[in-house]
Amino acid sequence: MNVRIATILMLLLLTAALSGRKAIAMDLVVIQGAAGEPRYQEQFSEWADGWSDISSHLQARLHRIHQGSPSRSAREECFETLGKFEGDGNTPLWLVLIGHGTFAQDQAKFNLVGPDISAGELSERLQEFRRPTLVVNGASASGPFIDRLSGINRIVITATKSGHEQNFARFGGDLVSMASHPASDLDHDGSVSLLEAFLAASKATAQHYRDQGLLATEHPMIDDNGDRTGTTADFFRGIRVARRSSDAPAVDGNLAHQWTIRHISREPELKPESKQRRDRLESQLEQLRRQKKTISEDDYYAQIEPLLVEIAMLYESEVHRRDPSVRDRSIQAVSE
């Protein structure tokens, strides 16, 4: 790598350290399913409370659904609530399912108090949604939800990779816990992205089974490229995909890394329009990194340089707006 590129990277790291990903207004729907046993009821309530804390941190509008009411079931309340968010709005919708799941006759369901919700029914309900959407199903037997719910501008996270992993799933609790853990900030930018939270939670879940000397009965999956396949955490090294499945040549994780679940730093944040531009540039960078082995080194750096420069200047502009002396120091560093 030449000196100029190294300097740009240093500037990028310097300015990125001064700014985290900015959360934007969103709706968070948390559906707490049927517990079956008192011990699970307590756990599920704690996890739901954890999402309430996340909603406060992200300044999201929270909608919690549990047992329904005498006049309508939890399933009806869920569908009525989701109906409020149909359309092409830009406000993200996060849908979190906490509870147990079942899989029978090739149909996956999320267990509710009263009638359950199948993956197919939820897919139909979300079919007309064009807004950015996250679906987290932390239940057992949740893997088939990826196949039914995967789509463009949508992130789907499940606790299992298939419907046959039907034992109690703990991943949902680990996801809430690791969302606010400093160790989850793998790229050290002062915030935890959905991808980072997924990776950290997957690691915590796997470690639990190792510590107990048990065979893991859940393997969390993430899908954010719309290919209906999903990727497990062991395909990643840090926040990048280190290997690919022959069944899923496309890469998951790029979109999920652009969505923040928790800020762990109080440093300045990018303005919304700057964040959108940064996200587009990062997507272009990721595409170039995937093509690195197919182009010459000179061509690679010639294409990557303007992207790095623009990202660095986005951060520098924001930091300078808050502290003019930072820009003076950055310019001096580059000129030297």
XYZ file of C-alpha atoms in Angstrom:
336
model
C 0.000 0.000 0.000
C 1.473 3.382 -0.949
C 2.068 6.242 1.472
C -0.859 8.281 0.213
C -3.359 5.492 0.830
C -1.862 4.834 4.262
C -2.283 8.509 5.139
C -5.909 8.481 3.995
C -6.588 5.385 6.084
C -5.042 7.036 9.134
C -7.273 10.069 8.597
C -10.296 7.832 8.183
C -9.551 5.972 11.405
C -8.936 9.236 13.256
C -12.180 10.859 12.202
C -14.254 7.669 12.480
C -13.105 7.329 16.069
C -14.686 10.714 16.724
C -18.089 9.772 15.354
C -20.507 6.841 15.748
C -23.334 5.612 13.600
C -26.416 7.721 14.161
C -29.693 6.095 15.152
C -32.759 7.434 13.415
C -36.412 7.478 14.440
C -37.979 4.038 14.284
C -40.837 1.865 15.468
C -40.017 -1.133 17.649
C -42.650 -3.852 18.074
C -41.824 -6.447 20.747
C -44.041 -9.530 20.805
C -43.698 -11.696 23.911
C -45.084 -15.141 23.220
C -46.507 -17.895 25.389
C -44.024 -18.966 28.069
C -45.447 -22.361 28.960
C -43.617 -22.394 32.306
C -43.071 -19.714 35.004
C -39.274 -19.833 34.594
C -39.583 -18.951 30.931
C -42.134 -16.247 31.684
C -39.584 -14.478 33.889
C -36.831 -14.820 31.298
C -38.960 -13.606 28.425
C -40.150 -10.612 30.431
C -36.539 -9.681 31.219
C -35.608 -9.897 27.547
C -38.609 -7.779 26.575
C -37.580 -5.219 29.199
C -34.132 -5.216 27.608
C -35.654 -4.247 24.271
C -37.609 -1.520 26.040
C -34.289 -0.121 27.233
C -32.927 -0.307 23.686
C -35.979 1.562 22.395
C -35.408 4.348 24.916
C -31.756 4.582 23.939
C -32.634 4.776 20.235
C -35.573 7.101 20.883
C -37.878 4.598 19.189
C -41.635 4.309 19.499
C -42.201 1.102 21.459
C -45.161 -1.234 21.012
C -45.294 -4.273 23.341
C -47.665 -7.171 22.738
C -48.095 -10.071 25.135
C -51.370 -11.695 26.140
C -53.822 -9.737 24.047
C -57.097 -8.641 25.646
C -60.591 -10.039 26.284
C -61.736 -8.591 22.958
C -58.838 -9.710 20.759
C -56.078 -12.291 20.794
C -52.373 -11.511 20.833
C -52.282 -12.648 17.200
C -54.995 -10.159 16.232
C -53.256 -7.407 18.178
C -50.009 -8.214 16.364
C -51.605 -7.979 12.920
C -53.478 -4.788 13.800
C -50.282 -3.180 15.082
C -48.307 -4.139 11.979
C -51.109 -2.794 9.813
C -50.331 0.687 11.101
C -46.882 0.588 9.510
C -47.689 -0.506 5.957
C -46.502 1.691 3.128
C -43.353 3.147 1.673
C -42.209 5.272 4.595
C -38.519 5.602 5.407
C -38.976 5.043 9.137
C -37.454 1.648 10.026
C -39.639 -0.991 11.634
C -38.050 -3.447 14.043
C -40.108 -6.527 14.920
C -38.824 -8.709 17.763
C -40.323 -12.100 18.664
C -39.510 -13.450 22.137
C -40.668 -16.919 23.111
C -40.926 -20.490 21.825
C -41.421 -21.822 18.337
C -42.566 -25.033 16.688
C -41.998 -26.756 13.365
C -44.338 -29.403 11.989
C -45.561 -30.422 8.532
C -43.013 -28.090 6.968
C -44.505 -25.086 8.774
C -42.705 -22.939 11.361
C -44.753 -21.052 13.930
C -44.141 -18.600 16.757
C -46.123 -19.540 19.867
C -48.508 -16.916 21.250
C -51.074 -16.854 24.028
C -53.950 -18.061 21.879
C -53.554 -18.735 18.123
C -49.952 -18.879 16.905
C -48.362 -16.989 13.996
C -46.766 -18.955 11.174
C -43.818 -17.756 9.118
C -46.070 -17.734 6.065
C -48.699 -15.558 7.743
C -46.108 -13.064 8.905
C -44.601 -12.997 5.423
C -47.989 -12.148 3.929
C -48.498 -9.383 6.480
C -45.117 -7.835 5.637
C -45.399 -8.370 1.878
C -46.434 -4.799 1.103
C -43.849 -3.238 3.411
C -41.241 -1.151 1.615
C -39.814 0.567 4.666
C -36.517 -0.717 6.135
C -37.483 -3.703 8.287
C -35.749 -5.850 10.877
C -37.257 -9.118 12.101
C -35.621 -10.862 15.056
C -37.075 -14.260 15.913
C -35.260 -15.515 18.983
C -37.460 -18.581 19.356
C -36.680 -22.244 18.858
C -37.356 -23.660 15.367
C -37.071 -20.129 13.946
C -34.731 -20.884 11.022
C -37.490 -21.231 8.380
C -38.523 -17.629 9.033
C -35.486 -16.544 6.976
C -36.727 -18.341 3.883
C -40.203 -16.810 4.195
C -39.299 -13.277 5.314
C -36.052 -12.522 3.468
C -36.267 -9.509 1.179
C -34.726 -6.306 -0.114
C -34.028 -3.631 2.516
C -34.789 -6.175 5.213
C -32.735 -7.872 7.911
C -33.865 -11.201 9.363
C -32.162 -12.735 12.396
C -33.119 -16.131 13.822
C -31.940 -18.189 16.781
C -31.718 -21.410 14.775
C -30.693 -22.418 11.282
C -33.507 -24.921 10.810
C -36.939 -25.845 12.098
C -35.538 -29.029 13.592
C -33.635 -27.172 16.343
C -36.631 -27.202 18.665
C -35.112 -27.025 22.159
C -35.351 -23.848 24.229
C -33.340 -21.079 22.533
C -31.269 -18.658 24.608
C -29.898 -16.574 21.729
C -32.613 -13.920 22.113
C -31.401 -13.132 25.617
C -27.769 -13.060 24.535
C -28.644 -10.625 21.741
C -30.197 -8.155 24.186
C -27.288 -8.547 26.592
C -24.503 -8.178 24.025
C -26.164 -5.202 22.317
C -24.904 -2.908 25.080
C -21.605 -4.669 25.834
C -18.470 -2.647 24.894
C -16.777 -5.824 23.648
C -19.403 -6.055 20.908
C -18.022 -2.915 19.226
C -15.735 -4.903 16.950
C -14.717 -2.008 14.709
C -14.232 0.389 17.660
C -16.398 3.165 16.225
C -18.242 3.907 19.465
C -21.437 2.056 18.567
C -22.730 -1.497 18.242
C -24.300 -2.366 14.914
C -26.877 -5.101 14.420
C -24.199 -7.222 12.768
C -21.826 -6.776 15.695
C -24.579 -7.594 18.202
C -25.489 -10.704 16.200
C -21.877 -11.894 16.065
C -21.242 -11.249 19.763
C -24.507 -12.912 20.800
C -23.824 -15.930 18.591
C -20.426 -16.298 20.235
C -21.961 -16.024 23.721
C -24.592 -18.623 22.869
C -22.020 -21.068 21.515
C -19.817 -20.509 24.577
C -22.724 -21.398 26.891
C -23.064 -24.834 25.322
C -19.313 -25.415 25.463
C -19.183 -24.402 29.126
C -22.007 -26.806 29.929
C -20.437 -29.602 27.908
C -23.540 -29.762 25.729
C -24.103 -30.162 22.025
C -25.372 -26.834 20.690
C -29.047 -27.024 19.756
C -29.221 -23.566 18.185
C -27.125 -21.918 15.485
C -28.188 -18.284 14.917
C -28.521 -16.983 11.368
C -28.596 -13.549 9.745
C -29.877 -12.606 6.290
C -29.751 -9.061 4.935
C -29.138 -9.504 1.205
C -32.527 -10.956 0.294
C -31.268 -14.340 -0.938
C -33.376 -16.332 1.581
C -30.328 -18.321 2.702
C -28.737 -16.698 5.736
C -25.266 -16.891 7.247
C -24.030 -18.172 10.603
C -21.454 -16.323 12.709
C -18.664 -18.813 11.991
C -18.476 -17.495 8.424
C -17.212 -14.149 9.733
C -13.781 -12.963 10.819
C -14.388 -9.758 12.732
C -17.173 -7.996 10.845
C -16.243 -9.403 7.429
C -17.227 -12.662 5.798
C -14.104 -14.821 5.712
C -15.588 -17.709 3.753
C -18.673 -18.356 1.701
C -21.118 -21.203 1.421
C -21.568 -22.784 -1.990
C -25.315 -22.452 -1.389
C -25.076 -18.698 -0.724
C -22.518 -16.966 -2.980
C -23.808 -13.517 -1.945
C -22.565 -11.960 1.279
C -24.682 -11.100 4.320
C -23.822 -8.467 6.914
C -23.288 -5.258 4.957
C -26.734 -3.781 5.638
C -26.813 -5.019 9.231
C -23.517 -3.275 9.941
C -25.048 0.044 8.887
C -27.878 -0.203 11.436
C -27.098 0.793 15.003
C -28.575 -1.021 17.964
C -26.623 0.783 20.691
C -24.276 3.736 21.090
C -21.566 3.175 23.678
C -19.772 6.467 23.069
C -20.914 10.048 23.534
C -18.753 11.347 20.708
C -20.256 13.482 17.887
C -22.519 11.729 15.371
C -22.965 12.260 11.655
C -25.967 14.196 10.412
C -28.641 11.974 8.794
C -27.802 13.055 5.236
C -24.080 12.471 5.853
C -24.825 9.064 7.343
C -26.812 8.048 4.257
C -23.933 9.088 2.017
C -21.455 7.260 4.242
C -23.543 4.087 4.090
C -23.569 4.185 0.287
C -19.806 4.716 0.172
C -19.213 1.851 2.608
C -21.321 -0.416 0.402
C -19.138 0.512 -2.572
C -16.026 -0.192 -0.496
C -17.339 -3.618 0.445
C -18.024 -4.440 -3.205
C -14.485 -3.425 -4.136
C -13.012 -5.568 -1.348
C -14.868 -8.583 -2.744
C -13.390 -7.883 -6.201
C -9.833 -7.362 -4.959
C -8.568 -10.725 -6.219
C -9.960 -10.111 -9.703
C -8.282 -6.754 -10.442
C -4.713 -5.483 -10.315
C -3.373 -3.888 -7.158
C -2.971 -0.512 -8.887
C -6.566 -0.562 -10.139
C -7.820 -1.606 -6.724
C -6.160 1.302 -4.915
C -7.060 3.732 -7.689
C -10.729 2.873 -7.184
C -10.669 2.693 -3.405
C -8.791 5.966 -2.844
C -11.607 8.413 -3.759
C -14.074 6.451 -1.620
C -11.788 6.577 1.414
C -11.148 10.265 0.865
C -14.842 11.103 0.715
C -15.652 9.057 3.826
C -12.809 10.721 5.695
C -13.996 14.160 4.636
C -17.567 13.401 5.736
C -16.317 12.701 9.238
C -13.866 15.571 9.184
C -16.583 18.011 8.126
C -18.841 16.918 10.980
C -16.076 17.004 13.564
C -14.918 20.418 12.319
C -18.463 21.720 12.659
C -18.248 20.915 16.359
C -14.560 21.611 16.912
C -12.711 23.695 14.247
C -9.333 22.804 15.721
C -9.757 19.147 14.680
C -9.767 20.066 10.984
C -6.576 22.059 11.418
C -4.886 19.059 13.034
C -6.133 16.681 10.295
C -4.897 18.924 7.472
C -1.530 19.211 9.165
C -1.303 15.414 9.489
C -2.017 14.886 5.784
C 0.413 17.586 4.636
C 3.188 16.088 6.698
